[in-house]
Short mmCIF file of C-alpha atoms in Angstrom, two decimals:
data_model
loop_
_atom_site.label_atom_id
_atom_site.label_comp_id
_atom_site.label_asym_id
_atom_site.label_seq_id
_atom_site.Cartn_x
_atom_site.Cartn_y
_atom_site.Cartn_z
CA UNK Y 1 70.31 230.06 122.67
CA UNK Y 2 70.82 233.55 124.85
CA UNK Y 3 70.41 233.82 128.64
CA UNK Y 4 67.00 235.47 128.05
CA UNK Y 5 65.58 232.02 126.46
CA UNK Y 6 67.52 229.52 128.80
CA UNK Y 7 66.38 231.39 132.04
CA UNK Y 8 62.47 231.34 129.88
CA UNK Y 9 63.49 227.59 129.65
CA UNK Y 10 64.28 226.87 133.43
CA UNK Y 11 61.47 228.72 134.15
CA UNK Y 12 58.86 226.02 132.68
CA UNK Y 13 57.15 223.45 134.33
CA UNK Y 14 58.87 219.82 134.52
CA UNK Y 15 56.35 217.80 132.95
CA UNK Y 16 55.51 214.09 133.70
CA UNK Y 17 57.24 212.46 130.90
CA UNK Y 18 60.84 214.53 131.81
CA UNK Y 19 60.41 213.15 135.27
CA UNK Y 20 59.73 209.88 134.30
CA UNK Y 21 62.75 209.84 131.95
CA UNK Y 22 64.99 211.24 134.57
CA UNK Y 23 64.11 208.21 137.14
CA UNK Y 24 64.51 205.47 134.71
CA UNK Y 25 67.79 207.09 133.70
CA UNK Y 26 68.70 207.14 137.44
CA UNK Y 27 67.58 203.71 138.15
CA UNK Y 28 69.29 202.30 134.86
CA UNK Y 29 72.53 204.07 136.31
CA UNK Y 30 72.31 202.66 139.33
CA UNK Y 31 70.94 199.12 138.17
CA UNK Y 32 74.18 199.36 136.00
CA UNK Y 33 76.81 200.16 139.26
CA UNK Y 34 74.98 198.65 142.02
CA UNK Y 35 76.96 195.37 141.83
CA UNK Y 36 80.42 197.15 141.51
CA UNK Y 37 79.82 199.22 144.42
CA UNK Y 38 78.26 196.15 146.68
CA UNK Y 39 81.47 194.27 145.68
CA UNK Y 40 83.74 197.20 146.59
CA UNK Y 41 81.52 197.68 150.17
CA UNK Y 42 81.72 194.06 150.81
CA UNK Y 43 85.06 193.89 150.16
CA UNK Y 44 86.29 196.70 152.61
CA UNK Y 45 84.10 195.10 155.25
CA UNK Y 46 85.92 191.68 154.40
CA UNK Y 47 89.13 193.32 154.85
CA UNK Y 48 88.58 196.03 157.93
CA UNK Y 49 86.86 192.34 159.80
CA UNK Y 50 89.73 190.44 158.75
CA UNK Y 51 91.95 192.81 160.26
CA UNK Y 52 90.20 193.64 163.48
CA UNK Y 53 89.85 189.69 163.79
CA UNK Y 54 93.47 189.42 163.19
CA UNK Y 55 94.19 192.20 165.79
CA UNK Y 56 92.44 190.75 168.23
CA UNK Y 57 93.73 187.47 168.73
CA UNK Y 58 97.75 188.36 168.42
CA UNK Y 59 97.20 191.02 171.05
CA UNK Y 60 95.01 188.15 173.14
CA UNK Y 61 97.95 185.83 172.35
CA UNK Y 62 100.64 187.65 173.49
CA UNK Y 63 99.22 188.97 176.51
CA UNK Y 64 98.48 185.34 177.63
CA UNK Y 65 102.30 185.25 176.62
CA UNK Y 66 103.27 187.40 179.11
CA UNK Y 67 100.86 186.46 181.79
CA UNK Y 68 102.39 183.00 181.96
CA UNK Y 69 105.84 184.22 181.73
CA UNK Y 70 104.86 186.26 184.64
CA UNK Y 71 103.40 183.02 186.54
CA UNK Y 72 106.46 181.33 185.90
CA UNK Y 73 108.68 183.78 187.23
CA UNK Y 74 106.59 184.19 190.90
CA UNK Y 75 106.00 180.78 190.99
CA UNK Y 76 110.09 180.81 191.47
CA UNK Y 77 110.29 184.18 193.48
CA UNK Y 78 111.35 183.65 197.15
CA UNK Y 79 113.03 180.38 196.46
CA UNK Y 80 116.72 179.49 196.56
CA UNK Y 81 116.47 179.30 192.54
CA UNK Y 82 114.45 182.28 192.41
CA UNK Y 83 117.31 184.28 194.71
CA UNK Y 84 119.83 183.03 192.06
CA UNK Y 85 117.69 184.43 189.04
CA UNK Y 86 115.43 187.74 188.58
CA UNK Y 87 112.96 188.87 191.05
CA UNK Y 88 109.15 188.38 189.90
CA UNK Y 89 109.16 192.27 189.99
CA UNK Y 90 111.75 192.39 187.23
CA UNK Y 91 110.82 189.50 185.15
CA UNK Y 92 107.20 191.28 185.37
CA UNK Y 93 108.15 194.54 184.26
CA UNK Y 94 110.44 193.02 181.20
CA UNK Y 95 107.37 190.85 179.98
CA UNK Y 96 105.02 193.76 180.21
CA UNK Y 97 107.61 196.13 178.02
CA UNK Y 98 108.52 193.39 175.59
CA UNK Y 99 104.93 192.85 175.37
CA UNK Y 100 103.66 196.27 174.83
CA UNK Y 101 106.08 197.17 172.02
CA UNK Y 102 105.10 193.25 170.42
CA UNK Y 103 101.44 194.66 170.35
CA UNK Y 104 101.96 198.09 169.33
CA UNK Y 105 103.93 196.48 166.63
CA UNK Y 106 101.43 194.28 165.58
CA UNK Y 107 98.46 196.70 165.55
CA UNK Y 108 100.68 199.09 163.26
CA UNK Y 109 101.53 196.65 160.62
CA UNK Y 110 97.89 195.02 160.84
CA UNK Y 111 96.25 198.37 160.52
CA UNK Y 112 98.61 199.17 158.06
CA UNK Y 113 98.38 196.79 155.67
CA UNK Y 114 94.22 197.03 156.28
CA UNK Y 115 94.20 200.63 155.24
CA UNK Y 116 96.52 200.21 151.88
CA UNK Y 117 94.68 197.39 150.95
CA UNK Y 118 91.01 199.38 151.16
CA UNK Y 119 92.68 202.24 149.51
CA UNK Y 120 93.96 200.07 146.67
CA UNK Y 121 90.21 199.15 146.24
CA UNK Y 122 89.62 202.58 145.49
CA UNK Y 123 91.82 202.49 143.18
CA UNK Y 124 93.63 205.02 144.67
CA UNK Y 125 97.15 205.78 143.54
CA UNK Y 126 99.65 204.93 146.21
CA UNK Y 127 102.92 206.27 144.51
CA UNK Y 128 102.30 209.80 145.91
CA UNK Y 129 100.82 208.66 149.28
CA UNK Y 130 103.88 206.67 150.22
CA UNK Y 131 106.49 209.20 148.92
CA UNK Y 132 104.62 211.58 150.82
CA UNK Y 133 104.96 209.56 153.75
CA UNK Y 134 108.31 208.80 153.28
CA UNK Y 135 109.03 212.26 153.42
CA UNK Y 136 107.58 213.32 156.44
CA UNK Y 137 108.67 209.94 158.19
CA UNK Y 138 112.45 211.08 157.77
CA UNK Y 139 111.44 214.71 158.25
CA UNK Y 140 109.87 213.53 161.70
CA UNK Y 141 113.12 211.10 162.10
CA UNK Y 142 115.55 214.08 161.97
CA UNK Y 143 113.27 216.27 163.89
CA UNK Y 144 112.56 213.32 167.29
CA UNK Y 145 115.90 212.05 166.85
CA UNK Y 146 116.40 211.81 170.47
CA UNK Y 147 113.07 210.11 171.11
CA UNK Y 148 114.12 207.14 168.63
CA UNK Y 149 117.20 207.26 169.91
CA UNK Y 150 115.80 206.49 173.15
CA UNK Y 151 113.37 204.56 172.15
CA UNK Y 152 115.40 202.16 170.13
CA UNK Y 153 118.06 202.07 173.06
CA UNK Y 154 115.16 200.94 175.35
CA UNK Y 155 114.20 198.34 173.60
CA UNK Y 156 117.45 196.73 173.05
CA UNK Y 157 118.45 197.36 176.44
CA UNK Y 158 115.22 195.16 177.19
CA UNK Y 159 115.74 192.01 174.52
CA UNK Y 160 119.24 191.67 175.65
CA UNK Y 161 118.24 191.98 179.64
CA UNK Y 162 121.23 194.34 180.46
CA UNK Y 163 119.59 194.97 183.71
CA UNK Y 164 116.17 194.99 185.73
CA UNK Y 165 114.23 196.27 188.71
CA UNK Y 166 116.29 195.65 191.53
CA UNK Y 167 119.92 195.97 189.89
CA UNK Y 168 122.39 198.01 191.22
CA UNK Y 169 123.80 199.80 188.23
CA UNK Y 170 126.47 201.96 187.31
CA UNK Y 171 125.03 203.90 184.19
CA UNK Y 172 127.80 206.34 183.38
CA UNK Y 173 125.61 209.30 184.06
CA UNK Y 174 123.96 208.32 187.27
CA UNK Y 175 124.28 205.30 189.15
CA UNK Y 176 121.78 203.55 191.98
CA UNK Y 177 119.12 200.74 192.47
CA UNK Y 178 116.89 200.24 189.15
CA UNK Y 179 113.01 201.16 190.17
CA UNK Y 180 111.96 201.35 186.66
CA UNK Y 181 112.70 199.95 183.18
CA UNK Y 182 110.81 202.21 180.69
CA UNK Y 183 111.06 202.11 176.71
CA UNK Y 184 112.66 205.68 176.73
CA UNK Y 185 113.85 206.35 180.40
CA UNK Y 186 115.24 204.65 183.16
CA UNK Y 187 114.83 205.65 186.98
CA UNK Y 188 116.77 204.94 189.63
CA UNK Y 189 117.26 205.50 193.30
CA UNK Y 190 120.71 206.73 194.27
CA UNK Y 191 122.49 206.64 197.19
CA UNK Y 192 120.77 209.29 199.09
CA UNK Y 193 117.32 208.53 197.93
CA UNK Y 194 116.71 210.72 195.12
CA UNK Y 195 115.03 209.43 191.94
CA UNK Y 196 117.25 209.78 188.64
CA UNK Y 197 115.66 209.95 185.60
CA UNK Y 198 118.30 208.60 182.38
CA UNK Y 199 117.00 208.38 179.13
CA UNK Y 200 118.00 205.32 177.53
CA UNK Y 201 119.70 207.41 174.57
CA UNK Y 202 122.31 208.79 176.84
CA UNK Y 203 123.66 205.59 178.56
CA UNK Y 204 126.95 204.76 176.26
CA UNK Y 205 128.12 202.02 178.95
CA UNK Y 206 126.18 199.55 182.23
CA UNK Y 207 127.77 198.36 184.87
CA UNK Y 208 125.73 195.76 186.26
CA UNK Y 209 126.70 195.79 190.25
CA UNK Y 210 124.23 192.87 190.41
CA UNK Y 211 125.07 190.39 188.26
CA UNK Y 212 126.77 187.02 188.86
CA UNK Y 213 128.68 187.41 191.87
CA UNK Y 214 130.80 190.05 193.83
CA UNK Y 215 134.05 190.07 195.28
CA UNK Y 216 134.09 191.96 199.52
CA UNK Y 217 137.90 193.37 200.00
CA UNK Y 218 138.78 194.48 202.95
CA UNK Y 219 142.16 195.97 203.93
CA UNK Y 220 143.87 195.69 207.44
CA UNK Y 221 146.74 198.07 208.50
CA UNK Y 222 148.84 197.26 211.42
CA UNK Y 223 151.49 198.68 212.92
CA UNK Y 224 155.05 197.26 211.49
CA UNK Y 225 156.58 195.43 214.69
CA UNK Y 226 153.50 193.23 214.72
CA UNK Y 227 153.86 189.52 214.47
CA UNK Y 228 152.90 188.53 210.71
CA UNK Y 229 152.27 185.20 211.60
CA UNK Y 230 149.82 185.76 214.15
CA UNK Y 231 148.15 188.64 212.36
CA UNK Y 232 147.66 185.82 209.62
CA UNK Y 233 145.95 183.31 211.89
CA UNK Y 234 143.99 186.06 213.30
CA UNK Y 235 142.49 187.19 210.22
CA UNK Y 236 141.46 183.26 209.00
CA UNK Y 237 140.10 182.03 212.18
CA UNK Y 238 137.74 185.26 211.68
CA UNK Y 239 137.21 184.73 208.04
CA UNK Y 240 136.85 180.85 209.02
CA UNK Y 241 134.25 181.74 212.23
CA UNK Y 242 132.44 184.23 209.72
CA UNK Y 243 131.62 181.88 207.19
CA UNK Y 244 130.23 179.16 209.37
CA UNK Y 245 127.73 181.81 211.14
CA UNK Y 246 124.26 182.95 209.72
CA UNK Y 247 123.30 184.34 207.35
CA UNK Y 248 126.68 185.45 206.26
CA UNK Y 249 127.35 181.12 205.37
CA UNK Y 250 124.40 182.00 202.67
CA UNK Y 251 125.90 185.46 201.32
CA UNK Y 252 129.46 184.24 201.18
CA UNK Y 253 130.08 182.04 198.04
CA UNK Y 254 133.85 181.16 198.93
CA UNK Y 255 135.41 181.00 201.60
CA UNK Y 256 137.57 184.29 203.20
CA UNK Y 257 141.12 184.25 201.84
CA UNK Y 258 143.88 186.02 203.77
CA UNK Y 259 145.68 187.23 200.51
CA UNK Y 260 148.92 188.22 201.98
CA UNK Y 261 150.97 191.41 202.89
CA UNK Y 262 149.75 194.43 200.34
CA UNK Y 263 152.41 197.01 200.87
CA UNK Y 264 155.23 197.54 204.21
CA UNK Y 265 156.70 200.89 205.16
CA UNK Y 266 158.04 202.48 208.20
CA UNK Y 267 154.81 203.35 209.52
CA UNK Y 268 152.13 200.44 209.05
CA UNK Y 269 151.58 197.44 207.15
CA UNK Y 270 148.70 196.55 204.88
CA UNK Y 271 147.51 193.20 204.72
CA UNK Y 272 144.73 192.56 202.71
CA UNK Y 273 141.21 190.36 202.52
CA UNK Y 274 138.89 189.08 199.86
CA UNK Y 275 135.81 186.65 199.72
CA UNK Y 276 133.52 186.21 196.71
CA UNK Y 277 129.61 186.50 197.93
CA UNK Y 278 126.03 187.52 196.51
CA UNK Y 279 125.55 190.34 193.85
CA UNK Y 280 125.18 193.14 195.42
CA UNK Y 281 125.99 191.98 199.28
CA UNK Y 282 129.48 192.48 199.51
CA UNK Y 283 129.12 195.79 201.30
CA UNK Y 284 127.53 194.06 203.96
CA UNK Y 285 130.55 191.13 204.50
CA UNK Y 286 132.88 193.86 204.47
CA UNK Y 287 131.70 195.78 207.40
CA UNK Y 288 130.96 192.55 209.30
CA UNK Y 289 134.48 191.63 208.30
CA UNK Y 290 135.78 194.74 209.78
CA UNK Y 291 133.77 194.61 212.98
CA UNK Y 292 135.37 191.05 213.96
CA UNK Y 293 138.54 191.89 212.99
CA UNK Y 294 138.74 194.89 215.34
CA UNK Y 295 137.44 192.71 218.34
CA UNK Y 296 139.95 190.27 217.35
CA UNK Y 297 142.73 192.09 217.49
CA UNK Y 298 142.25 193.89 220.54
CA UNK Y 299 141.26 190.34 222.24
CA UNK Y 300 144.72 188.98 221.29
CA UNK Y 301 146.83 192.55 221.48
CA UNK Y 302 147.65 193.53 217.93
CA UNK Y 303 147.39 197.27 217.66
CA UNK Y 304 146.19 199.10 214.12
CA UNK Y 305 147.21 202.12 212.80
CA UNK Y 306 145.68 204.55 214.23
CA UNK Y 307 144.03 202.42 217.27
CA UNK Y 308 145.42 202.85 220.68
CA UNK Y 309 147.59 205.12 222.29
CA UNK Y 310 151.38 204.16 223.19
CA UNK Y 311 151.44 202.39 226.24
CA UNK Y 312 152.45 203.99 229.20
CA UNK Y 313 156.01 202.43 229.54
CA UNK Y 314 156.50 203.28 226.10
CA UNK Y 315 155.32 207.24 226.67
CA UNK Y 316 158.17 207.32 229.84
CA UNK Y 317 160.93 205.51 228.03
CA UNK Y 318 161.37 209.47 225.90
CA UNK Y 319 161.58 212.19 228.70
CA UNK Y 320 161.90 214.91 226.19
CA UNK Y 321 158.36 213.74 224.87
CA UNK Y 322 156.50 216.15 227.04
CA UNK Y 323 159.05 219.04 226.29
CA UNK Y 324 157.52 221.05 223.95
CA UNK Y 325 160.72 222.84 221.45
CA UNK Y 326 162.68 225.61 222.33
CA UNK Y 327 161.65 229.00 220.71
CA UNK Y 328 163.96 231.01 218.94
CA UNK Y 329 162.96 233.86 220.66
CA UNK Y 330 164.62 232.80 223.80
CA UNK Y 331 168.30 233.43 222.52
CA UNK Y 332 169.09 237.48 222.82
CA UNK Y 333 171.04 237.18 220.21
CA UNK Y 334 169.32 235.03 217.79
CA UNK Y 335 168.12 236.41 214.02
CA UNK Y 336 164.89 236.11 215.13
CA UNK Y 337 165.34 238.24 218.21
CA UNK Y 338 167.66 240.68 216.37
CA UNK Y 339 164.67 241.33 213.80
CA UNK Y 340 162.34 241.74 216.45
CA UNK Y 341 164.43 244.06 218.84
CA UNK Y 342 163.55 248.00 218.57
CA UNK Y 343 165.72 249.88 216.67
CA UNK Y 344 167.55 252.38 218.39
CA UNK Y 345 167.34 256.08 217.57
CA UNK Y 346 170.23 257.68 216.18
CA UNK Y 347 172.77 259.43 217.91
CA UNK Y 348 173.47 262.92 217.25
CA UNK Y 349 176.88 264.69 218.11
CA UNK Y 350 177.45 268.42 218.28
#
């Protein structure tokens, strides 16, 4: 047939018997696929409810995980047991970071397994989807290497409780009082108030200033002609006196040894202090350990290093203290003087 005839043809009238056999060829086709594509609709609804049902109660579940983890740990907060653990603050923010990465985990491999499943039902082939994916998961891996890095650090930092809000930490790169646990960084206040931001990634070692217990070391220098003995007696009726006053009989965990003579030379003499107390309040026993030690040396005349002047006895007992050293200029005939004197012109004879 030419193009003439067909475009006569589709010109002509659709008459009622062409209709009628193109509607009872539609509705055979459709009386013929109607229950494949009910069962493949009812099936994807089965599976997308199933999931979102599924969803819903492991996220509901583990945030009623977390809330009574979280009631647990400020039913303990300002109680002697609750001193010796975590603060509520840092149990809180734990649970809430454990929990968030539970439920983002969760939703992924729910959601996941939901949309393979409906796309299987399809009959979809999955081969190329998943290689595809593959692909650009390790192309994304090498390309946010530092974020996973981060990310991964974070979280294991978290599980294994290396430290929490409230820690004093020593993180290699910076080093303060933990305000923050995140899944990627880390902030912290340092010693003159400024906020450091570490990501997780970078920390290669903790130092956890908090944990356990802490040991306050003090060092006193005296002058060498002091009395040992009573510098010893001294020093453990003051460790003695400070453990038996509050609060410091709360902070101290053992009581204040005198550990003996340090190092001697002609100058001074370094004996030396310790006492084991509360993480993270052994700065504190150290300066009140200082303070009392000053006042109870001067009460019972045992001079420090670099405390009072010589007494005036002492000052008299070397007249030539006062004389300040003769100059070399003084002698005419000293090199100094030579090198100084003009030199004379020079003579001239006839």
């Amino acid at each position: 047939m030419s193009v003439a005839s067909r475009v006569v043809a589709a010109d002509e009238p659709v008459t009622l018997d062409d209709a009628h056999e193109k509607a009872t060829n539609a509705a055979g086709w459709i009386e013929q696929n109607w229950a494949t594509w009910l069962g493949i609709g009812l099936k994807v609804l089965l599976i997308v409810v199933i999931a979102a049902i599924l969803r819903h109660v492991i996220r509901k579940t583990i945030t009623k995980l977390i809330e009574r983890m979280n009631r647990g740990a400020q039913a303990v907060d300002g109680t002697a047991l609750g001193g010796l653990l975590v603060n509520a603050e840092r149990r809180r923010q734990r649970s809430e970071a454990i929990g968030s990465v539970l439920r983002s985990v969760a939703s992924f491999l729910i959601l996941g397994t939901a949309a393979l499943m409906v796309l299987g039902i399809f009959e979809i082939n999955l081969a190329p989807l998943l290689a595809s994916a593959g692909v650009a998961g390790v192309a994304l891996g090498f390309g946010a290497r530092n974020l996973v890095t981060d990310f991964l650090s974070g979280v294991f930092m978290i599980l294994e409780d290396q430290y929490g809000v409230g820690d004093s930490i020593d993180a290699g790169v910076a080093s303060g009082e933990v305000i923050e646990v995140g899944l990627r960084v880390t902030k912290l206040r340092g010693e003159n108030g400024a906020i450091w931001y570490v990501r997780n990634g970078e920390v290669k070692r903790i130092g956890n200033l908090s944990q356990g217990w802490a040991t306050a070391h003090v060092d006193v220098t005296v002058r060498p002609e002091e009395d040992l003995d009573k510098v010893r007696t001294t020093l453990e009726e003051v460790g003695e006196a400070l453990a038996k006053d509050d609060p410091w009989n709360e902070v101290l965990w053992g009581p204040v040894e005198v550990l003996g003579l340090d190092s001697v030379n002609l100058e001074q003499m370094v004996v030396s202090m310790s006492a084991k107390t509360m993480p993270n309040k052994s700065v504190g026993v150290e300066r009140e350990l200082r303070w009392r030690v000053k006042q109870a040396f001067d009460a019972e005349g045992i001079r420090i290093v670099g405390g009072p002047a010589l007494d005036a006895e002492e000052a008299a007992a070397d007249p030539s203290a006062a004389v300040s050293a003769p100059s070399a200029y003084a002698s005419a005939v000293s090199p100094q003087s030579m090198a100084a004197s003009p030199i004379p012109p020079p003579t001239l004879k006839k």
